mmCIF file of C-alpha atoms in Angstrom:
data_model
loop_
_atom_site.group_PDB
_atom_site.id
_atom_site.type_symbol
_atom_site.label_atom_id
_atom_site.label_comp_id
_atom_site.label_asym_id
_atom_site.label_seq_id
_atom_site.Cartn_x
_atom_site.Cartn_y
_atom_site.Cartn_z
ATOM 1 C CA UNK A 1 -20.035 4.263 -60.387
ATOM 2 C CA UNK A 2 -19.723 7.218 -58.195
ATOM 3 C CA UNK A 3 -21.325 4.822 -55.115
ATOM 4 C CA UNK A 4 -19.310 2.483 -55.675
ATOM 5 C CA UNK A 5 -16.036 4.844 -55.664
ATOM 6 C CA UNK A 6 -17.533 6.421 -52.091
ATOM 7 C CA UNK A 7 -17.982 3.255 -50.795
ATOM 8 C CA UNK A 8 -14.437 1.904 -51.579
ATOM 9 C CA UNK A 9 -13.243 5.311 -50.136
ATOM 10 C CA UNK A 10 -14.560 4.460 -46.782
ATOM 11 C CA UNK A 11 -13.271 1.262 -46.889
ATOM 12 C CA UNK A 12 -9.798 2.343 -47.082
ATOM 13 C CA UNK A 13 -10.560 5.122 -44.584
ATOM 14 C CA UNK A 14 -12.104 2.391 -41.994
ATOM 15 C CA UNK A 15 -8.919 0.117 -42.665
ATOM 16 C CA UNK A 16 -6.312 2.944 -42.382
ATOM 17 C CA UNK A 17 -7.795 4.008 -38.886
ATOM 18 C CA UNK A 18 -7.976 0.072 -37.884
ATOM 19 C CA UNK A 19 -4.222 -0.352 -38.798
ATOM 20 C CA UNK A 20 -3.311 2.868 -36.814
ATOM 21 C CA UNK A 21 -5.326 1.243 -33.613
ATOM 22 C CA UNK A 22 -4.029 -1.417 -34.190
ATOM 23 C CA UNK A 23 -0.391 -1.063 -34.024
ATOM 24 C CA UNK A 24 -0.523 1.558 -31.645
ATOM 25 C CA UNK A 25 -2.131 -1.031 -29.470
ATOM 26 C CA UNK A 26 0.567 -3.922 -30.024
ATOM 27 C CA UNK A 27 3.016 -0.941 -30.286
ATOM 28 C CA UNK A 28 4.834 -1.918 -33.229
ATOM 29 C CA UNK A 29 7.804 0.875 -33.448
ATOM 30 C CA UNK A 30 10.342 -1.085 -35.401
ATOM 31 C CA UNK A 31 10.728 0.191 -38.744
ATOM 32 C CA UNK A 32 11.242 -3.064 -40.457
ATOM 33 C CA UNK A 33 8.357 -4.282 -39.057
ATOM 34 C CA UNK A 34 6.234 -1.542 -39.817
ATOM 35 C CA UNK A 35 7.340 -1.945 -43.600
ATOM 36 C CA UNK A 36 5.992 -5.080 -43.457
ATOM 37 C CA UNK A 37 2.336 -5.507 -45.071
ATOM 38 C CA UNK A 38 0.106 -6.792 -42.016
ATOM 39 C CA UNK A 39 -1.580 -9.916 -42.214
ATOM 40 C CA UNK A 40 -5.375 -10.278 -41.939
ATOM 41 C CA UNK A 41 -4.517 -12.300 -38.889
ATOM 42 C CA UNK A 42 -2.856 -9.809 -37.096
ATOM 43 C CA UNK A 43 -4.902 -6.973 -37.442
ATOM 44 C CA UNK A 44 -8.207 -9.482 -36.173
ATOM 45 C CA UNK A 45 -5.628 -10.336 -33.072
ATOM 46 C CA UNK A 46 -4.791 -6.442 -32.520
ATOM 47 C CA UNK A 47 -8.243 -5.222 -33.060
ATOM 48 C CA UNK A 48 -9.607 -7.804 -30.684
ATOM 49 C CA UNK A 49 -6.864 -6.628 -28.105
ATOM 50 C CA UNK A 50 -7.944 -2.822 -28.683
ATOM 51 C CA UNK A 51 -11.415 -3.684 -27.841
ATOM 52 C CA UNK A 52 -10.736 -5.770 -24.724
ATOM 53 C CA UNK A 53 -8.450 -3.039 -23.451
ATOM 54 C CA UNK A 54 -10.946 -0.359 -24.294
ATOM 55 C CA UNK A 55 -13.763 -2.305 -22.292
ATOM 56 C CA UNK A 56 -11.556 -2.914 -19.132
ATOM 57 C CA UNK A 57 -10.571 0.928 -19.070
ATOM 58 C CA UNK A 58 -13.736 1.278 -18.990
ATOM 59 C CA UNK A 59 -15.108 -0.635 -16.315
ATOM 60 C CA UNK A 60 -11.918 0.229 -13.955
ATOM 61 C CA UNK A 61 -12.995 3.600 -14.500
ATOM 62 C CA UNK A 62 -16.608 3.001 -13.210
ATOM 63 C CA UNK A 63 -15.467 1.244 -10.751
ATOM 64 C CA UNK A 64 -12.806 3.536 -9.403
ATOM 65 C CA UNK A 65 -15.180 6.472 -9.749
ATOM 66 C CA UNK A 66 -18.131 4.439 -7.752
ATOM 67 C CA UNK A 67 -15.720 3.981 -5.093
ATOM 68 C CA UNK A 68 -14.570 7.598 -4.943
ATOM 69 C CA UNK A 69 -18.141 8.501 -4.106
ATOM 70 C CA UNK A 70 -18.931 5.801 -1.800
ATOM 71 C CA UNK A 71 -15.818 6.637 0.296
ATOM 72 C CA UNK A 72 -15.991 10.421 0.344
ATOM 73 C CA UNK A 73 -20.086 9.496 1.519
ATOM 74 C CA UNK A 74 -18.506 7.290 4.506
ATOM 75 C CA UNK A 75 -16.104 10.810 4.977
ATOM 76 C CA UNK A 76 -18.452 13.382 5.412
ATOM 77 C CA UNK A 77 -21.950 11.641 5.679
ATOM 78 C CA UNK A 78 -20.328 9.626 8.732
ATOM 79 C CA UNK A 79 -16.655 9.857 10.143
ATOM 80 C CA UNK A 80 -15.809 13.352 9.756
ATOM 81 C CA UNK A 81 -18.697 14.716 12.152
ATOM 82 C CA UNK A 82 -17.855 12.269 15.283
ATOM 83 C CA UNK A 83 -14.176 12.805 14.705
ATOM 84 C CA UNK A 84 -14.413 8.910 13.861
ATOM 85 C CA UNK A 85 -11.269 7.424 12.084
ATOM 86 C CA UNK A 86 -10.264 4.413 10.257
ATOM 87 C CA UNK A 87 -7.008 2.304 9.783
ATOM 88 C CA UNK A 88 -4.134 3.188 7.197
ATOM 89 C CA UNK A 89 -3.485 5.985 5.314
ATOM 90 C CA UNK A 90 -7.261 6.949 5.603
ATOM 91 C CA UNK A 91 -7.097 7.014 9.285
ATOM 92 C CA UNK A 92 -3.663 8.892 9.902
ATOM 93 C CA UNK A 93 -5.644 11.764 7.703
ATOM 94 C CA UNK A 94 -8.273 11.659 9.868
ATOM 95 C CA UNK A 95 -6.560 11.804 12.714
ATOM 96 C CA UNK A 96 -4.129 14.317 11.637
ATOM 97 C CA UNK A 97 -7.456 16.720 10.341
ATOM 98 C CA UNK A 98 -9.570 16.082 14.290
ATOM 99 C CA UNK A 99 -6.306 17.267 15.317
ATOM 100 C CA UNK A 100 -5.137 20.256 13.659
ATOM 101 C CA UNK A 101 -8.139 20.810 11.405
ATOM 102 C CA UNK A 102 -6.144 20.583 8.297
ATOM 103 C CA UNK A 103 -8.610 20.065 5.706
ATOM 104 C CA UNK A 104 -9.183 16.077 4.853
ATOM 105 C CA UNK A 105 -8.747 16.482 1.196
ATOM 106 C CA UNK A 106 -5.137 18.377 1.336
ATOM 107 C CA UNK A 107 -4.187 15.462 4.250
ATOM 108 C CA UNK A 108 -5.605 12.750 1.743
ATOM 109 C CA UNK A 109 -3.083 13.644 -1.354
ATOM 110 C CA UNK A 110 -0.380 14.651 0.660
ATOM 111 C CA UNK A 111 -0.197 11.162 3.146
ATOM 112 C CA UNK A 112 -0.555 9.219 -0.192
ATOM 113 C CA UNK A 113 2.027 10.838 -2.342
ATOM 114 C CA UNK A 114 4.895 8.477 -0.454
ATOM 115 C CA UNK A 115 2.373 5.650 -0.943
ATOM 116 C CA UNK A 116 2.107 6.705 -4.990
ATOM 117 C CA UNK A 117 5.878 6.351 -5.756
ATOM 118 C CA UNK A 118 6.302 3.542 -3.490
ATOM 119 C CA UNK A 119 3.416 2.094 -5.771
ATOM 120 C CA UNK A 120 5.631 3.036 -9.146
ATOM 121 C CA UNK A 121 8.194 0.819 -7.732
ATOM 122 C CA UNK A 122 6.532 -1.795 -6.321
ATOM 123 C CA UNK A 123 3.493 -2.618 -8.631
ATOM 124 C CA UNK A 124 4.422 -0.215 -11.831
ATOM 125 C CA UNK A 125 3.643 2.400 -13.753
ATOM 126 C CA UNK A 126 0.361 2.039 -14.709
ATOM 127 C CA UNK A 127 -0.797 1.248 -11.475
ATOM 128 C CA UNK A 128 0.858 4.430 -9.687
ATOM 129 C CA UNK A 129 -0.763 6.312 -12.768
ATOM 130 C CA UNK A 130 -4.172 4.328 -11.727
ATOM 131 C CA UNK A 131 -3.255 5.345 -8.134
ATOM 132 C CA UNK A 132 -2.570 8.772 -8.398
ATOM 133 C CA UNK A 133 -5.894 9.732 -10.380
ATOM 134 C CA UNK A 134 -7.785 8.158 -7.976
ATOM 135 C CA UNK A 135 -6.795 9.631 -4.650
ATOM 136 C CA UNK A 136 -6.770 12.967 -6.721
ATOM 137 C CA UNK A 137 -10.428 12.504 -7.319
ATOM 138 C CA UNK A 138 -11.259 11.422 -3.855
ATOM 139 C CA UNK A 139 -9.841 15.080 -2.857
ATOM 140 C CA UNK A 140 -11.943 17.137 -5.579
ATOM 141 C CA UNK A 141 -15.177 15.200 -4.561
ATOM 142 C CA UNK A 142 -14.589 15.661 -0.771
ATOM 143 C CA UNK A 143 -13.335 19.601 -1.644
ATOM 144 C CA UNK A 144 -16.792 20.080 -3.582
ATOM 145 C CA UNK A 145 -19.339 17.270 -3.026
ATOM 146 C CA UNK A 146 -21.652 17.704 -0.396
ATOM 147 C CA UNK A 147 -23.191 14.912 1.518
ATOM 148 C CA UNK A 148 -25.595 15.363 4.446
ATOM 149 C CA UNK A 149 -25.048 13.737 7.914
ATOM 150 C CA UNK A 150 -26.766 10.620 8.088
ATOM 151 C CA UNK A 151 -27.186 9.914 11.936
ATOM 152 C CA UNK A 152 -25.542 11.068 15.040
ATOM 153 C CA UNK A 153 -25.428 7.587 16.619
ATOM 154 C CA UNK A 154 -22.132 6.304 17.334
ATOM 155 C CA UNK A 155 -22.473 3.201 17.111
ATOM 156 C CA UNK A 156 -24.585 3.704 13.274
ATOM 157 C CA UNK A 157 -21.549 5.908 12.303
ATOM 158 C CA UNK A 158 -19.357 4.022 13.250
ATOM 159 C CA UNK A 159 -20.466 1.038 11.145
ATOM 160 C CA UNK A 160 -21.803 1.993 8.806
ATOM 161 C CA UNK A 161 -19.638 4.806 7.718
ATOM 162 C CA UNK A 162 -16.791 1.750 7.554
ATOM 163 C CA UNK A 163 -19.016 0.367 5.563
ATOM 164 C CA UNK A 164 -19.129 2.892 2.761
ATOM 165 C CA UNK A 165 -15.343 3.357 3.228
ATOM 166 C CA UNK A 166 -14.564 -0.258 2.948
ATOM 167 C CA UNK A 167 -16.822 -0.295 -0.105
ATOM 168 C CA UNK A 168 -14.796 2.515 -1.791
ATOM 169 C CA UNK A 169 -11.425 1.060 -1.117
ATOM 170 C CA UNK A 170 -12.597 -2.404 -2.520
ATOM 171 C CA UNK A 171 -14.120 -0.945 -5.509
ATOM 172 C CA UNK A 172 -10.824 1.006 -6.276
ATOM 173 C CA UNK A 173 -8.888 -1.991 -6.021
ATOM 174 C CA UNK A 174 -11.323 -3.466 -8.370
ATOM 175 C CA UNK A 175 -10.572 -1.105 -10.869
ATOM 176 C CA UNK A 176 -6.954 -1.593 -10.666
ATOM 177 C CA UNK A 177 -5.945 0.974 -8.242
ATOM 178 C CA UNK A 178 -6.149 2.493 -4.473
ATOM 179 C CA UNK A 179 -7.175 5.049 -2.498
ATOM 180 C CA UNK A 180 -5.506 3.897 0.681
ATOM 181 C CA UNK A 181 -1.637 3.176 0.146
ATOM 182 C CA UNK A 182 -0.939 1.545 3.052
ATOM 183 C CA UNK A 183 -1.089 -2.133 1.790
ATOM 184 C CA UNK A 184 1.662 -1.271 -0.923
ATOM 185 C CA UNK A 185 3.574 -0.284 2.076
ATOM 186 C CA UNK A 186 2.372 -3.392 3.617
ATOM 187 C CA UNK A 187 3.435 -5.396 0.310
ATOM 188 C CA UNK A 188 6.965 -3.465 0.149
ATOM 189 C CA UNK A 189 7.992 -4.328 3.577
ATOM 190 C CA UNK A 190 6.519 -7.332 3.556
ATOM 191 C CA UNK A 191 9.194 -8.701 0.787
ATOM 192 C CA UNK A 192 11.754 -6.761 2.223
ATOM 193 C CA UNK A 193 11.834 -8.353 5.831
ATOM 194 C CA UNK A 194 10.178 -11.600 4.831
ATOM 195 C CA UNK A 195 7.025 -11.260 7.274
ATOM 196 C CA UNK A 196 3.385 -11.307 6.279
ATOM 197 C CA UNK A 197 1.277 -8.735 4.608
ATOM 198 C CA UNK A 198 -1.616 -8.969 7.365
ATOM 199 C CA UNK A 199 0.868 -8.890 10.143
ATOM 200 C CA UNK A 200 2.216 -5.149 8.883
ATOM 201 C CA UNK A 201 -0.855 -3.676 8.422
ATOM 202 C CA UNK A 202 -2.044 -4.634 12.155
ATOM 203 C CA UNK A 203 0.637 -3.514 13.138
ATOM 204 C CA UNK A 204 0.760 -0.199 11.364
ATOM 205 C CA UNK A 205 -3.050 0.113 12.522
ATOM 206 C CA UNK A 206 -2.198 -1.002 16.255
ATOM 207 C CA UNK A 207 -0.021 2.476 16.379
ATOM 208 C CA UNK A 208 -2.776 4.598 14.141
ATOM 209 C CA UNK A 209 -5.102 3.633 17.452
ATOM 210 C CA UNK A 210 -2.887 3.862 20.074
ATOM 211 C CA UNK A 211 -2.379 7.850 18.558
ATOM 212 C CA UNK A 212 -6.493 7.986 18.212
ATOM 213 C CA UNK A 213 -6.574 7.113 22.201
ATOM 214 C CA UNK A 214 -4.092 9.688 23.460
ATOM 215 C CA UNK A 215 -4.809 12.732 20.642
ATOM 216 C CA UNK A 216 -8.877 12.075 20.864
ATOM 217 C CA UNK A 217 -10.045 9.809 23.406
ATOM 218 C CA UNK A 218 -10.543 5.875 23.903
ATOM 219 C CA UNK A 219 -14.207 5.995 23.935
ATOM 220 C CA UNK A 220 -13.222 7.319 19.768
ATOM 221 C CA UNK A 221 -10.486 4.788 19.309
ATOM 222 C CA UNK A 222 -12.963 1.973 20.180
ATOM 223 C CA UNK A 223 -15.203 3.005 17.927
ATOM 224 C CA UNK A 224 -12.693 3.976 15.244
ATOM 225 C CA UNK A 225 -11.679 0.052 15.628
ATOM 226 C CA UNK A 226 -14.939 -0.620 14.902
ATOM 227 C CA UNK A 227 -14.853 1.038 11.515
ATOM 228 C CA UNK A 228 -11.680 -0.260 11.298
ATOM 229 C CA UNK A 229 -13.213 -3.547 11.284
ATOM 230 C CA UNK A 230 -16.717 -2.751 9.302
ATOM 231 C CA UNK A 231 -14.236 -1.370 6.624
ATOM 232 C CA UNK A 232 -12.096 -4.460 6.018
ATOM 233 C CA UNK A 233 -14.738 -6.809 6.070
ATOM 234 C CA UNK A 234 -16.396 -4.552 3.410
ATOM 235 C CA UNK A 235 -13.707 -4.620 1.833
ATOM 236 C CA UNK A 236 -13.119 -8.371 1.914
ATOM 237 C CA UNK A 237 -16.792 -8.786 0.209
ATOM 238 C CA UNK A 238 -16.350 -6.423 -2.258
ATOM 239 C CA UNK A 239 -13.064 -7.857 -3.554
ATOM 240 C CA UNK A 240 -14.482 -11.731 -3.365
ATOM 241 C CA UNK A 241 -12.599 -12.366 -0.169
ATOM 242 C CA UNK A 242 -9.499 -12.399 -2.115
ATOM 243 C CA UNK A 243 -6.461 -12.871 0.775
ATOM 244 C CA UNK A 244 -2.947 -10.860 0.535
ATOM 245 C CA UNK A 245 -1.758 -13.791 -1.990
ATOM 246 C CA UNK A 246 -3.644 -15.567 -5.019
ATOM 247 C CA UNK A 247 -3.232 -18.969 -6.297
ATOM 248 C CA UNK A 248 -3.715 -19.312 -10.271
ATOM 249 C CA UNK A 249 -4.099 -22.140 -11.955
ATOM 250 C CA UNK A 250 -4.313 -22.069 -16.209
ATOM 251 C CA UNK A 251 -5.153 -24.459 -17.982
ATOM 252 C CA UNK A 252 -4.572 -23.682 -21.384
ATOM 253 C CA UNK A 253 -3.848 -25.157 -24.927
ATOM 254 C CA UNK A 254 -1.688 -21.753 -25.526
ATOM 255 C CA UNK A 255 0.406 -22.662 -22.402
ATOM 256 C CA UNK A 256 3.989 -21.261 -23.916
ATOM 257 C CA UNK A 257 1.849 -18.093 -24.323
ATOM 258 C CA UNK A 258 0.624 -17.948 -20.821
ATOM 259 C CA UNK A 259 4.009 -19.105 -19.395
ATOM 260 C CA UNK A 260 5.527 -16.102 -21.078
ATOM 261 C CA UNK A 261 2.996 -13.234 -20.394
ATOM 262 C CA UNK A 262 3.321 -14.124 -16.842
ATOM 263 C CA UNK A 263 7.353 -14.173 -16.782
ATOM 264 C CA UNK A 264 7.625 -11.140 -19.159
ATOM 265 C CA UNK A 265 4.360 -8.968 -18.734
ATOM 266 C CA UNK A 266 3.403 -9.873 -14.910
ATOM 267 C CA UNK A 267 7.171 -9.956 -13.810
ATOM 268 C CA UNK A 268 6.134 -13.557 -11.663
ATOM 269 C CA UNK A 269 7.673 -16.955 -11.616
ATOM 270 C CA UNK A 270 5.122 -19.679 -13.111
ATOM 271 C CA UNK A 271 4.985 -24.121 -12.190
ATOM 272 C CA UNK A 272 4.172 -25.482 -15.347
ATOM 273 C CA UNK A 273 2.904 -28.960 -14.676
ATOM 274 C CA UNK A 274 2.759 -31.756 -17.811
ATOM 275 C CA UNK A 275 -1.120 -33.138 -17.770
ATOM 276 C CA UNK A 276 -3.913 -34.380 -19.474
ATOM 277 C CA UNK A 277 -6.957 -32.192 -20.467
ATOM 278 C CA UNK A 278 -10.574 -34.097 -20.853
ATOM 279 C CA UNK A 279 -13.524 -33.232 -23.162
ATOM 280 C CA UNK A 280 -16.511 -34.680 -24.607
ATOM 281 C CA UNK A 281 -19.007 -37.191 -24.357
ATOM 282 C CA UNK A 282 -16.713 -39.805 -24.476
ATOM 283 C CA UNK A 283 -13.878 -38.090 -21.999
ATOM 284 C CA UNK A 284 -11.558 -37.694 -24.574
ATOM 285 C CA UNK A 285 -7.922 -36.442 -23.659
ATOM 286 C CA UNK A 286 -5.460 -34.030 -24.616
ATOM 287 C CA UNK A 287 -2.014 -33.797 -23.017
ATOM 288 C CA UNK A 288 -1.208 -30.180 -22.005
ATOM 289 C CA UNK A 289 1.159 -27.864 -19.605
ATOM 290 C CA UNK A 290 -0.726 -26.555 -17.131
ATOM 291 C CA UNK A 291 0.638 -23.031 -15.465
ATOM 292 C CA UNK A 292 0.438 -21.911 -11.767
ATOM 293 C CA UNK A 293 1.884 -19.004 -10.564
ATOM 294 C CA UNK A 294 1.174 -16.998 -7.475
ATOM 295 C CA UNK A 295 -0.007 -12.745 -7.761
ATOM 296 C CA UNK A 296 -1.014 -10.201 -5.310
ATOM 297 C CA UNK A 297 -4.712 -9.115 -5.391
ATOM 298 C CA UNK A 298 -3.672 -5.822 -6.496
ATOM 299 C CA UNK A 299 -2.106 -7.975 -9.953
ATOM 300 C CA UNK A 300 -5.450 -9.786 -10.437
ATOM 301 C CA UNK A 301 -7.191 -6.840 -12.499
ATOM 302 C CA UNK A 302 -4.017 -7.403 -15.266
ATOM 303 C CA UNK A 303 -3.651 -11.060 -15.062
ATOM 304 C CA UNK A 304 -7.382 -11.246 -16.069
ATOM 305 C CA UNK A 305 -6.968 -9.275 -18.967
ATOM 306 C CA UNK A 306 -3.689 -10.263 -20.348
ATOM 307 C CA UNK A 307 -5.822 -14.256 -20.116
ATOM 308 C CA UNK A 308 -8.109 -12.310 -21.823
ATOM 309 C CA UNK A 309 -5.837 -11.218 -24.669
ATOM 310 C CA UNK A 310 -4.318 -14.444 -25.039
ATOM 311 C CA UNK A 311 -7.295 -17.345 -24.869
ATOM 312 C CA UNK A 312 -10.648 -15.867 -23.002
ATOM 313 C CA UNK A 313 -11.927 -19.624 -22.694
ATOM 314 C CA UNK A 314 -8.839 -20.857 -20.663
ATOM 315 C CA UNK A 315 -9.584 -22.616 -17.877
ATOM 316 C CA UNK A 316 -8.788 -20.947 -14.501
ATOM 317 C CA UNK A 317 -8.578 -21.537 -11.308
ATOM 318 C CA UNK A 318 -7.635 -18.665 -8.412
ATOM 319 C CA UNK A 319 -7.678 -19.877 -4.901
ATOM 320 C CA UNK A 320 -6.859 -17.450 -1.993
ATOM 321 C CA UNK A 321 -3.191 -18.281 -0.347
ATOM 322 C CA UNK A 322 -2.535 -17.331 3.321
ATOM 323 C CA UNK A 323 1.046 -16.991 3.226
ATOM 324 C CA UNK A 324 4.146 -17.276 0.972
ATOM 325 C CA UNK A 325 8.001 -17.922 2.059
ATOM 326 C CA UNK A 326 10.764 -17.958 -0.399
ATOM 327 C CA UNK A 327 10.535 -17.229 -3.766
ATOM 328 C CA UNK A 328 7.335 -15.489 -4.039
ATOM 329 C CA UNK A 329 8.053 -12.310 -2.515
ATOM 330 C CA UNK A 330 10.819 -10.678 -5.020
ATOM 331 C CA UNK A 331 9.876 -9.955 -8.918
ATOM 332 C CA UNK A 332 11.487 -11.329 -11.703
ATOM 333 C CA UNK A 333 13.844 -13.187 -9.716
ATOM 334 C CA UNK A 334 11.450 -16.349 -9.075
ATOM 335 C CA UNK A 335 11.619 -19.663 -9.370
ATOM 336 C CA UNK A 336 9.093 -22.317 -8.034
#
């Protein structure tokens, strides 16, 4: 009898600490809700939510803390010792540092910190949060880590030290965040005088090596472009040569679900098209709304696990998008 009394007692101890989880995950903070007795249903859904948030934390953390390392390696293994830079925020602290010898990891917080509230108004909170932590860490591991220089061969430093750069900054954005902020700038302006993403960050980098040529000397700004351009490709890969823009295409039998995360949750306008949805042996067919709405890359991390949350075996489709005109570049405000 006593067994049996210790087993019921962690029972109700394992479903007290579920229910706690659990509505502190759907963040349930009405009070009439709360008196409520939660359905089995419920706490499955929330408990299923907890776990796939959990995991994703998870990973963007790896993957955020990978890149950290692999960038500050492409800092000080590489660029730092040729007085090599790069493009964007990473290159105006490098250029500012061959110039004044300001250390790199003061230059690196303090260029970002307009990128990190430009961030909490462009892409959100969580992001900026995302964001901030980040760039933070790429200071302390450049302030303490020490890497050994790799090679003194410009042309080997100059690759492949954009290489381990362009790794870093595509693993961050993998993991929900960034270490360089110059595409939100890019992003900002870009829906604020109605011109491409790609053609703002040339042009920010065109200045960033124009400065490189006159502060340093051209022989350095040609090779800087060259890291410039081992970077971005790197960065291309690492991010599955996802463009500025992203197409998405659900197809989902939760459609009204999917319709609303993305108005509500992702702030986007959605095309919901009427179709037909075939299965089986025998091509059977099932009429369903299908949703298309158009993110930047720097959304794709919480699109995919809000999907997730609501029906992990939806069909999607993502296809990169080269430009956008009209309703696409302000929030909230779209229609399609």
């Amino acid at each position: 009898m006593a067994i049996f009394t210790e087993h019921q007692a962690i029972i109700r101890m394992n479903s007290i600490w579920k229910k706690i989880i659990i509505r502190t995950t759907l963040k349930q903070t009405d009070k009439e809700s709360d008196a409520k007795p939660v359905s089995d249903y419920v706490l499955a859904k929330g408990y299923r939510e907890f776990l796939i948030l959990a995991r994703r934390h998870i990973k963007d953390f790896i993957l955020i803390t990978v890149g950290i390392f692999s960038a500050s390696f492409g800092f000080k293994g590489f660029l730092l010792t040729n007085h090599f830079i790069d493009g964007g925020a990473t290159g105006i602290s490098l250029l500012i540092s061959a110039v004044t010898k300001i250390p790199l990891y003061l230059l690196i917080i303090g260029i970002n910190i307009p990128f990190i509230l430009l961030g909490y108004k462009v892409m959100g909170k969580v992001f900026a949060i995302k964001t901030a932590l980040a760039i933070a860490g790429l200071s302390l591991c450049l302030a303490t880590v020490h890497f050994p220089d790799v090679t003194t061969d410009n042309l080997l430093v100059a690759v492949f030290g954009g290489f381990f750069l362009g790794a870093g900054i595509g693993l961050s954005v993998r993991g929900g965040a960034v270490i360089d902020g110059t595409e939100v700038l890019a992003i900002y302006l870009s829906r604020k005088l109605g011109t491409t993403i790609g053609d703002i960050i040339i042009l920010i980098n065109v200045l960033i090596f124009s400065a490189a040529a006159y502060f340093l000397s051209i022989e350095i700004a040609l090779y800087s472009m060259i890291t410039y351009l081992s970077a971005s490709k790197t960065l291309d890969f690492i991010v599955e040569g996802i463009d500025e823009y992203i197409g998405v295409t659900i197809v989902s039998m939760r459609s009204e679900e999917m319709r609303q995360m993305i108005i509500n949750t992702m702030g986007r306008g959605v095309t919901v098209y009427s179709g037909k949805r075939g299965y089986g042996k025998r091509g059977e067919t099932k009429e369903v709304d299908i949703i298309y709405t158009v993110i930047t890359r720097l959304e794709l991390n919480k699109l995919n696990t809000e999907i997730q949350k609501i029906e992990p075996d939806a069909f999607v489709v993502m296809n990169s998008v080269k430009d956008t005109k009209g309703g696409m570049i302000k929030k909230r405000a779209l229609k399609h």
